[in-house]
Amino acid sequence: MADEYGPTFITVTDEDGREIVLEFVDALEYNGQQYQAFFPAETEGEDEDPDNGLVILKVLHEDGEDSAVHAGFRRGTGRGL
């Protein structure tokens, strides 16, 4: 069977309890810390939000498991969220 390649998606829950689907873009290490970049996935029937942009999550390694927290920056705004 051939390997299948395609986008990688994750689902996160925001502070209001809404689920958001994100598409993985890239990963990098900065100052010894791992980060992953995502774009909000396009969902049929949803209006496009002009505030949606690149989401950067900081990868945490706790108890042998990886988890991610929002790094607090959105591309193009130069400000935290």
Tab-separated table of N, CA and C in Angstrom:
chain	number	residue	atom	x	y	z
A	1	MET	N	0.849	-1.171	0.000
A	1	MET	CA	0.000	0.000	0.000
A	1	MET	C	0.896	1.236	0.000
A	2	ALA	N	0.529	2.211	-0.787
A	2	ALA	CA	1.300	3.450	-0.871
A	2	ALA	C	1.028	4.310	0.361
A	3	ASP	N	2.065	5.041	0.789
A	3	ASP	CA	1.883	5.971	1.896
A	3	ASP	C	0.990	7.114	1.439
A	4	GLU	N	0.092	7.530	2.318
A	4	GLU	CA	-0.789	8.643	1.995
A	4	GLU	C	-0.246	9.903	2.642
A	5	TYR	N	-0.136	10.943	1.848
A	5	TYR	CA	0.328	12.230	2.345
A	5	TYR	C	-0.787	13.245	2.168
A	6	GLY	N	-0.905	14.111	3.101
A	6	GLY	CA	-1.921	15.145	3.028
A	6	GLY	C	-1.829	16.015	4.255
A	7	PRO	N	-2.736	16.946	4.379
A	7	PRO	CA	-2.693	17.858	5.528
A	7	PRO	C	-2.945	17.131	6.846
A	8	THR	N	-2.373	17.687	7.903
A	8	THR	CA	-2.576	17.172	9.252
A	8	THR	C	-3.436	18.176	10.006
A	9	PHE	N	-4.489	17.689	10.640
A	9	PHE	CA	-5.411	18.555	11.370
A	9	PHE	C	-5.434	18.171	12.844
A	10	ILE	N	-5.621	19.177	13.693
A	10	ILE	CA	-5.851	18.943	15.114
A	10	ILE	C	-7.100	19.735	15.510
A	11	THR	N	-7.724	19.337	16.596
A	11	THR	CA	-8.870	20.072	17.128
A	11	THR	C	-8.497	20.573	18.513
A	12	VAL	N	-8.675	21.861	18.722
A	12	VAL	CA	-8.398	22.473	20.023
A	12	VAL	C	-9.680	23.120	20.541
A	13	THR	N	-9.729	23.364	21.829
A	13	THR	CA	-10.880	24.009	22.444
A	13	THR	C	-10.448	25.379	22.951
A	14	ASP	N	-11.187	26.428	22.548
A	14	ASP	CA	-10.816	27.768	22.987
A	14	ASP	C	-11.358	28.046	24.386
A	15	GLU	N	-11.087	29.254	24.891
A	15	GLU	CA	-11.480	29.596	26.258
A	15	GLU	C	-12.992	29.657	26.453
A	16	ASP	N	-13.756	29.722	25.339
A	16	ASP	CA	-15.216	29.733	25.425
A	16	ASP	C	-15.825	28.352	25.223
A	17	GLY	N	-14.972	27.325	25.113
A	17	GLY	CA	-15.445	25.961	24.952
A	17	GLY	C	-15.768	25.558	23.521
A	18	ARG	N	-15.465	26.431	22.544
A	18	ARG	CA	-15.711	26.107	21.135
A	18	ARG	C	-14.542	25.293	20.577
A	19	GLU	N	-14.872	24.298	19.775
A	19	GLU	CA	-13.831	23.498	19.123
A	19	GLU	C	-13.404	24.182	17.828
A	20	ILE	N	-12.103	24.244	17.615
A	20	ILE	CA	-11.534	24.873	16.425
A	20	ILE	C	-10.624	23.854	15.757
A	21	VAL	N	-10.804	23.654	14.466
A	21	VAL	CA	-9.973	22.728	13.706
A	21	VAL	C	-8.841	23.534	13.078
A	22	LEU	N	-7.606	23.079	13.321
A	22	LEU	CA	-6.418	23.750	12.804
A	22	LEU	C	-5.654	22.816	11.869
A	23	GLU	N	-5.088	23.401	10.820
A	23	GLU	CA	-4.269	22.644	9.868
A	23	GLU	C	-2.793	22.934	10.142
A	24	PHE	N	-2.019	21.873	10.365
A	24	PHE	CA	-0.588	21.993	10.656
A	24	PHE	C	0.151	22.578	9.464
A	25	VAL	N	1.032	23.557	9.729
A	25	VAL	CA	1.820	24.196	8.681
A	25	VAL	C	3.297	23.826	8.811
A	26	ASP	N	3.867	24.026	10.004
A	26	ASP	CA	5.297	23.784	10.180
A	26	ASP	C	5.628	23.735	11.666
A	27	ALA	N	6.834	23.259	11.969
A	27	ALA	CA	7.331	23.213	13.345
A	27	ALA	C	8.732	23.810	13.362
A	28	LEU	N	9.094	24.393	14.504
A	28	LEU	CA	10.439	24.944	14.613
A	28	LEU	C	10.865	24.952	16.065
A	29	GLU	N	12.164	25.089	16.262
A	29	GLU	CA	12.713	25.218	17.608
A	29	GLU	C	13.311	26.612	17.724
A	30	TYR	N	13.006	27.285	18.823
A	30	TYR	CA	13.510	28.628	19.076
A	30	TYR	C	13.911	28.714	20.540
A	31	ASN	N	15.161	29.070	20.784
A	31	ASN	CA	15.698	29.165	22.152
A	31	ASN	C	15.436	27.901	22.954
A	32	GLY	N	15.596	26.749	22.308
A	32	GLY	CA	15.440	25.471	22.990
A	32	GLY	C	14.001	25.035	23.209
A	33	GLN	N	13.045	25.787	22.700
A	33	GLN	CA	11.626	25.468	22.867
A	33	GLN	C	11.012	25.121	21.518
A	34	GLN	N	10.165	24.084	21.496
A	34	GLN	CA	9.491	23.662	20.269
A	34	GLN	C	8.192	24.444	20.076
A	35	TYR	N	7.922	24.853	18.839
A	35	TYR	CA	6.683	25.537	18.470
A	35	TYR	C	6.116	24.879	17.223
A	36	GLN	N	4.796	24.940	17.067
A	36	GLN	CA	4.140	24.443	15.873
A	36	GLN	C	3.203	25.528	15.360
A	37	ALA	N	3.157	25.659	14.023
A	37	ALA	CA	2.328	26.683	13.397
A	37	ALA	C	1.146	26.034	12.686
A	38	PHE	N	-0.014	26.683	12.786
A	38	PHE	CA	-1.258	26.177	12.212
A	38	PHE	C	-2.054	27.321	11.596
A	39	PHE	N	-2.879	26.989	10.607
A	39	PHE	CA	-3.900	27.901	10.099
A	39	PHE	C	-5.254	27.308	10.460
A	40	PRO	N	-6.239	28.145	10.783
A	40	PRO	CA	-7.585	27.614	10.996
A	40	PRO	C	-8.056	26.919	9.715
A	41	ALA	N	-8.614	25.735	9.862
A	41	ALA	CA	-9.091	24.979	8.705
A	41	ALA	C	-10.344	25.643	8.156
A	42	GLU	N	-10.466	25.623	6.843
A	42	GLU	CA	-11.671	26.162	6.221
A	42	GLU	C	-12.806	25.169	6.425
A	43	THR	N	-13.917	25.672	6.903
A	43	THR	CA	-15.067	24.833	7.184
A	43	THR	C	-16.224	25.280	6.309
A	44	GLU	N	-16.831	24.321	5.628
A	44	GLU	CA	-17.961	24.641	4.758
A	44	GLU	C	-19.091	25.268	5.548
A	45	GLY	N	-19.675	26.311	4.986
A	45	GLY	CA	-20.816	26.939	5.619
A	45	GLY	C	-20.466	28.016	6.620
A	46	GLU	N	-19.185	28.161	6.971
A	46	GLU	CA	-18.778	29.195	7.922
A	46	GLU	C	-18.319	30.426	7.170
A	47	ASP	N	-18.675	31.601	7.689
A	47	ASP	CA	-18.185	32.841	7.114
A	47	ASP	C	-16.707	32.982	7.451
A	48	GLU	N	-15.954	33.566	6.526
A	48	GLU	CA	-14.534	33.753	6.756
A	48	GLU	C	-14.317	34.866	7.769
A	49	ASP	N	-13.546	34.595	8.780
A	49	ASP	CA	-13.246	35.578	9.815
A	49	ASP	C	-11.955	36.294	9.446
A	50	PRO	N	-11.988	37.619	9.238
A	50	PRO	CA	-10.772	38.338	8.844
A	50	PRO	C	-9.697	38.327	9.922
A	51	ASP	N	-10.072	38.008	11.172
A	51	ASP	CA	-9.090	37.943	12.248
A	51	ASP	C	-8.363	36.613	12.301
A	52	ASN	N	-8.856	35.610	11.546
A	52	ASN	CA	-8.176	34.318	11.533
A	52	ASN	C	-6.843	34.470	10.829
A	53	GLY	N	-5.835	33.911	11.419
A	53	GLY	CA	-4.507	33.969	10.847
A	53	GLY	C	-3.675	32.835	11.399
A	54	LEU	N	-2.403	32.958	11.237
A	54	LEU	CA	-1.480	31.938	11.697
A	54	LEU	C	-1.567	31.806	13.215
A	55	VAL	N	-1.697	30.576	13.689
A	55	VAL	CA	-1.753	30.285	15.117
A	55	VAL	C	-0.473	29.546	15.479
A	56	ILE	N	0.233	30.023	16.488
A	56	ILE	CA	1.469	29.385	16.923
A	56	ILE	C	1.239	28.786	18.304
A	57	LEU	N	1.520	27.482	18.414
A	57	LEU	CA	1.364	26.784	19.685
A	57	LEU	C	2.731	26.355	20.199
A	58	LYS	N	2.946	26.540	21.478
A	58	LYS	CA	4.172	26.113	22.148
A	58	LYS	C	3.968	24.676	22.605
A	59	VAL	N	4.904	23.795	22.281
A	59	VAL	CA	4.800	22.376	22.641
A	59	VAL	C	5.391	22.185	24.035
A	60	LEU	N	4.611	21.573	24.912
A	60	LEU	CA	5.055	21.270	26.273
A	60	LEU	C	5.210	19.771	26.415
A	61	HIS	N	6.256	19.339	27.103
A	61	HIS	CA	6.488	17.923	27.368
A	61	HIS	C	6.289	17.704	28.863
A	62	GLU	N	5.171	17.073	29.214
A	62	GLU	CA	4.859	16.827	30.613
A	62	GLU	C	4.503	15.368	30.818
A	63	ASP	N	5.141	14.734	31.785
A	63	ASP	CA	4.868	13.339	32.116
A	63	ASP	C	4.971	12.430	30.896
A	64	GLY	N	5.953	12.704	30.028
A	64	GLY	CA	6.178	11.865	28.857
A	64	GLY	C	5.203	12.084	27.721
A	65	GLU	N	4.322	13.066	27.843
A	65	GLU	CA	3.351	13.350	26.793
A	65	GLU	C	3.537	14.775	26.290
A	66	ASP	N	3.219	14.979	25.007
A	66	ASP	CA	3.270	16.310	24.424
A	66	ASP	C	1.899	16.957	24.502
A	67	SER	N	1.874	18.222	24.838
A	67	SER	CA	0.655	19.014	24.761
A	67	SER	C	1.067	20.379	24.232
A	68	ALA	N	0.104	21.197	23.871
A	68	ALA	CA	0.430	22.498	23.292
A	68	ALA	C	-0.398	23.582	23.953
A	69	VAL	N	0.215	24.756	24.081
A	69	VAL	CA	-0.489	25.927	24.583
A	69	VAL	C	-0.283	27.055	23.589
A	70	HIS	N	-1.220	27.976	23.553
A	70	HIS	CA	-1.149	29.078	22.609
A	70	HIS	C	0.029	29.969	22.960
A	71	ALA	N	0.852	30.290	21.966
A	71	ALA	CA	2.021	31.131	22.200
A	71	ALA	C	1.648	32.607	22.274
A	72	GLY	N	0.436	32.953	21.827
A	72	GLY	CA	-0.055	34.302	22.031
A	72	GLY	C	0.216	35.302	20.936
A	73	PHE	N	0.557	34.875	19.734
A	73	PHE	CA	0.814	35.821	18.662
A	73	PHE	C	0.077	35.409	17.403
A	74	ARG	N	-0.346	36.380	16.646
A	74	ARG	CA	-1.025	36.128	15.372
A	74	ARG	C	-0.271	36.893	14.288
A	75	ARG	N	0.045	36.210	13.212
A	75	ARG	CA	0.825	36.801	12.121
A	75	ARG	C	0.139	38.055	11.587
A	76	GLY	N	0.938	39.070	11.337
A	76	GLY	CA	0.429	40.264	10.700
A	76	GLY	C	-0.093	41.308	11.661
A	77	THR	N	-0.355	40.948	12.897
A	77	THR	CA	-0.905	41.932	13.822
A	77	THR	C	0.183	42.536	14.694
A	78	GLY	N	1.259	41.766	14.929
A	78	GLY	CA	2.325	42.262	15.786
A	78	GLY	C	1.885	42.393	17.236
A	79	ARG	N	0.809	41.716	17.599
A	79	ARG	CA	0.319	41.817	18.971
A	79	ARG	C	-0.065	40.447	19.493
A	80	GLY	N	-0.122	40.348	20.790
A	80	GLY	CA	-0.588	39.117	21.393
A	80	GLY	C	-2.082	39.001	21.278
A	81	LEU	N	-2.602	37.813	21.581
A	81	LEU	CA	-4.053	37.607	21.485
A	81	LEU	C	-4.722	37.861	22.813
